[in-house]
Structures are given as C-alpha cells and as structure tokens.
C-alpha cells in the first residue's frame, strides 16, 4: 500500500501577522485514500520533526477514518447531520463550508509559528497501514 | 498543489514612517497643503495609511479629525489635504500598516496656517506727483511700511489700483531708483524709503501719463498684499 498523497486545495493567505483578521491561515487539503492521522509541520523533513502547527484530533487510533478524495468521498462526516454549519472561529470573508465532504481544514495560528520568518508548511498523513506521507 | 506551501509570519510594524507638510515649511498660506508620507520599508505592496488631524472634514471622506473616524486607504507617498479653517497651528498625523495589518507608530507634522494678507501703507506720501527725466525734477520719493513683518517687497507700475502682485511691471533701478524691490527680513512698521527716477518709470511704462505705482509685500507664509 502506498503512503497517502496529500493535495492542498486552498490556502487563505500566504502571509500572516499577529493582527486580528490576519493572524492565521486557513488551509484545506485532501488525501488520495483514507487516512487515520495527519500532522502539519512548519519546517522539518518528515512527520516527526519541525514545528507542529496542527494535527488530527482524537480520531487515531479509533476506527473512524478521515475521508478520501477518490475512494471514500462521502463515508465520513464530522457533522452527523451532514449540514453546513458556520464556524465561529472563522473571520468574515473566510470560507465556510460543510465538514462532511472529503477535505480537511486546518488553521495555522501565528502563535504556533512564534518567530517571524518564512516557513515551509508540510502536511503529512498516515494511512490504515501506518504509512506516512513522504517529504516532497 | 503539493503537500506543502510557504507561509510568512510577519509581526513587524512598518518602519521609518514620516509625514511632512509642504516640504516642512513653517507656514502655509492656503488651506490646501501637500503631504509627503514616508516609510522606510523597501516593499510597500498592499500597504495602507490613515491620516487625521486639523483638517477640513468635508474635503476628503477618508481624512477626519480623529484617528477613529479616519479611514485606511492605500498607501501613497503624496497626498493633498485641506487644513481646517482659521489661521493658526495645524497638526496632521499618519499611521501606516502593512499587508498583514501590522500598524506603525504615528508620525506627525505641524504647520502654521496664515491666510491673512499683509497690508501696505504709504507712510510718507510722495514728495512730488509729477516727474520728468530732467535733473532736479526727475525724482519722486516716498516711504511705505507693512502691518506685519515681511520677507519680500516690490514696487510696480500697474494698470489699476486693484492689481495684484503678479501683474504690472516692476520699476527698474537702472537710472538710479532705489528700493524698488527687496528680499530679507523686514520688521512690521519699518519704514522703507523709496525713490523713483523718471527714466526708470518710463522704462517700466512708456509714454507720458499718470502712472499707478503700487507697493506689494509678502509675508513669511507667502501671502502677497493686494
């Protein structure tokens, strides 16, 4: 089984600060297969190093899987009703979308990075076989 | 798109923000003034600025009396602002923020608005009202003074008593006229004595006739008397 391939589908901004409205970046991504875990790193060369800026929450090692774009597009719902609901953490103008699809959304907050600079943000995911996305 | 992207964290405010009014002049003679707004950041793409202070709030909807009521607009190195009415000291403020809303400290500059025109008085009336080019009858002397200090004056032949300083012909000093123009620092009510030679008067305005000679003074703010 091949390790998951991650595709970033949208980024709300490529520059952030500590000012309200500009203090975080919203990222959406999808995997080519079911994944049991993901982690987002600033810098580093694989899923074990770099600054952790986001990770999946409390699903691994449960049997619940994150969605897959191609294989399992609709078998996973964070919202049991499947309805669109607003996210109070989003700023006006940021995208609101249902969490019942096949994409994940993460927020990268300025405080998670801490120090001014240019960061390479890498997203890694692990499949059911325990294989992690490779560093590109 | 791949599984990675670049993200910049920038929490530094724009640096070196400056403002100066009318090239740092001490006085403005009109309410409309030109601002030069500086920021030492090399790249200012997406930057905005906010200007406020002693302004005519009807002139520009984005520039008001207070920071809270003014509006952020795209950064520009120059801006025209209308000062509030009434002569006196006027202060303007500016802040600049970058494309991720890091906000600079405020910078300010002040200028004195002086729209009051100087008033010239002929303090010693002309000793003669008719001159020729013949020695002994070729000179007219008079003195003038100004109600405020002034920095420049000129004596001109004009076509009407209502003429302004930018029309008419300045009387030369080629034939010996004195104090037909001057630049310097002249205190208020200082008498300046002038002599006009007939030949210089003719050069300024040829032909025998009654000539209107008018003195103009300019104050520190650049206002010319009328």
XYZ file of C-alpha atoms in Angstrom, chain B:
226
model
C -0.907 21.620 -5.411
C 1.593 19.626 -3.414
C 1.500 18.775 0.253
C 3.428 21.872 1.218
C 3.398 25.621 0.781
C 5.285 28.660 2.017
C 3.908 30.795 4.796
C 5.395 34.035 6.077
C 4.942 35.220 9.627
C 5.488 38.953 9.821
C 4.748 40.770 13.058
C 6.967 43.778 12.454
C 5.290 47.124 12.010
C 6.246 49.338 9.072
C 9.354 51.298 9.982
C 10.500 54.841 9.425
C 7.085 56.367 8.943
C 7.258 60.121 8.403
C 4.989 62.919 7.333
C 5.815 66.426 6.286
C 3.564 69.224 5.226
C 4.514 71.427 2.286
C 8.093 70.188 2.347
C 8.467 71.020 6.032
C 7.551 74.658 5.528
C 6.798 76.637 8.663
C 3.808 78.401 7.123
C 1.039 77.661 4.706
C -0.840 80.466 3.025
C -3.671 78.262 1.785
C -5.726 75.533 3.379
C -4.741 73.063 0.679
C -1.393 71.544 1.550
C 0.686 68.725 0.155
C 1.827 65.891 2.349
C 4.844 63.705 1.783
C 4.427 60.397 3.559
C 7.453 58.216 4.008
C 8.029 54.650 5.081
C 11.432 53.031 5.049
C 10.161 49.535 4.270
C 11.629 48.591 0.913
C 8.497 46.911 -0.378
C 5.169 48.553 0.366
C 2.842 46.448 -1.721
C -0.538 46.218 -0.054
C 0.300 48.893 2.486
C -2.311 51.329 3.745
C -2.209 54.644 5.556
C -4.509 56.642 7.745
C -4.301 60.430 8.043
C -6.078 62.604 10.559
C -5.778 65.893 12.399
C -6.679 69.528 11.888
C -8.415 69.107 8.557
C -11.495 70.283 6.748
C -13.512 67.133 7.235
C -15.681 67.847 4.224
C -12.794 67.801 1.775
C -11.875 64.107 1.897
C -14.221 61.483 3.273
C -11.262 59.386 4.419
C -9.436 62.100 6.340
C -11.085 63.253 9.523
C -10.225 64.960 12.768
C -9.521 61.814 14.771
C -7.819 58.506 14.179
C -11.005 56.694 14.976
C -13.067 58.446 12.351
C -10.477 58.456 9.573
C -10.329 55.579 7.126
C -7.455 53.409 5.969
C -6.614 53.972 2.326
C -3.944 52.639 0.013
C -0.525 53.947 0.864
C 0.706 56.811 -1.283
C 3.864 58.832 -0.929
C 1.980 62.057 -1.530
C -1.440 63.290 -0.558
C -3.269 66.587 -0.703
C -5.098 67.637 2.444
C -7.236 70.641 3.253
C -6.487 72.137 6.621
C -9.276 73.254 8.885
C -10.387 76.855 8.621
C -8.874 79.514 10.807
C -5.316 80.716 10.947
C -3.042 79.067 13.469
C -1.059 75.934 14.153
C -2.294 72.797 12.397
C -1.108 69.282 13.115
C -1.568 66.226 10.943
C -0.926 62.609 11.885
C -0.339 59.471 9.881
C -0.073 55.761 10.520
C 0.918 53.105 8.024
C 0.041 49.439 8.152
C 1.365 46.629 6.027
C -0.429 43.945 4.078
C -0.999 41.870 7.222
C -2.132 44.885 9.244
C 0.960 45.444 11.340
C 0.495 49.062 12.325
C 3.238 51.658 12.669
C 3.552 54.225 15.390
C 2.016 57.545 14.452
C 4.062 60.290 12.892
C 3.071 63.929 12.846
C 3.978 67.305 11.464
C 2.678 70.782 12.142
C 2.387 73.914 10.108
C 1.069 77.381 10.781
C -1.785 78.355 8.536
C -1.635 82.050 7.755
C -4.119 83.271 5.204
C -4.142 86.878 6.361
C -2.848 89.209 3.690
C -0.273 91.840 4.583
C -1.406 95.411 4.435
C 0.929 98.007 2.966
C 0.622 101.652 3.908
C 2.325 104.560 2.222
C 3.711 106.032 5.409
C 5.333 109.051 3.846
C 3.456 110.401 0.884
C 5.280 111.056 -2.383
C 7.061 114.370 -2.254
C 6.015 115.089 -5.838
C 3.284 113.753 -8.033
C 4.877 114.644 -11.323
C 8.365 113.828 -12.572
C 10.343 114.210 -15.762
C 13.747 112.994 -16.808
C 15.301 116.394 -16.226
C 17.748 116.586 -13.353
C 16.187 118.218 -10.330
C 12.710 117.181 -11.384
C 13.347 113.564 -12.092
C 12.872 112.021 -8.644
C 9.873 111.067 -6.568
C 10.410 109.913 -3.000
C 8.043 108.133 -0.659
C 8.113 105.580 2.153
C 5.972 102.588 2.967
C 5.508 100.214 5.847
C 3.695 96.967 6.436
C 1.371 95.935 9.257
C 3.312 92.717 9.830
C 6.847 91.554 9.299
C 7.553 90.660 5.725
C 10.189 88.942 3.661
C 9.891 90.497 0.238
C 8.606 93.603 -1.479
C 8.426 95.069 -4.922
C 7.319 98.364 -6.416
C 5.431 98.098 -9.678
C 3.608 100.162 -12.231
C 0.174 98.648 -12.602
C -2.862 99.367 -14.705
C -5.371 99.515 -11.855
C -5.285 100.126 -8.136
C -6.792 96.676 -7.616
C -3.926 94.940 -9.416
C -2.211 92.026 -7.746
C 1.489 91.391 -7.413
C 1.677 89.072 -10.387
C 0.732 91.725 -12.938
C 2.239 95.024 -13.915
C 5.887 95.916 -14.414
C 8.477 96.245 -11.734
C 10.266 99.565 -11.813
C 13.954 99.038 -12.548
C 16.827 100.767 -10.785
C 18.929 101.305 -13.890
C 18.583 105.081 -13.787
C 19.110 105.334 -10.052
C 15.810 104.436 -8.458
C 16.240 102.904 -5.034
C 14.434 100.245 -3.044
C 12.213 99.091 -5.885
C 12.442 95.506 -4.640
C 13.944 93.661 -1.768
C 14.232 90.286 -0.102
C 15.097 89.881 3.538
C 13.619 90.096 6.973
C 11.710 93.304 7.491
C 10.046 94.040 10.816
C 6.495 95.331 10.943
C 6.006 99.091 10.701
C 9.538 99.615 9.488
C 9.643 102.500 7.054
C 11.294 101.735 3.752
C 12.196 104.799 1.758
C 11.926 104.588 -1.998
C 12.959 106.871 -4.821
C 11.688 106.573 -8.346
C 13.579 108.150 -11.191
C 11.629 109.410 -14.172
C 13.741 107.393 -16.567
C 13.060 104.145 -14.681
C 9.384 104.938 -14.560
C 9.405 105.421 -18.306
C 11.197 102.104 -18.763
C 8.526 100.353 -16.743
C 5.714 102.140 -18.514
C 6.486 104.233 -21.552
C 4.647 107.351 -22.502
C 3.687 110.459 -20.593
C 0.664 109.834 -18.450
C -0.460 109.268 -14.931
C 1.123 106.054 -13.672
C -0.204 103.930 -10.867
C 2.676 102.889 -8.659
C 1.857 100.146 -6.208
C 3.906 98.505 -3.484
C 3.477 94.819 -2.738
C 4.801 92.943 0.261
C 4.976 89.242 1.003
C 4.832 87.753 4.495
C 6.532 84.617 5.808
C 3.607 82.451 4.798
C 3.876 83.603 1.211
C 0.873 85.894 1.217
C 1.228 88.931 -1.004
C -0.524 92.140 -0.160
C -3.167 93.403 -2.558
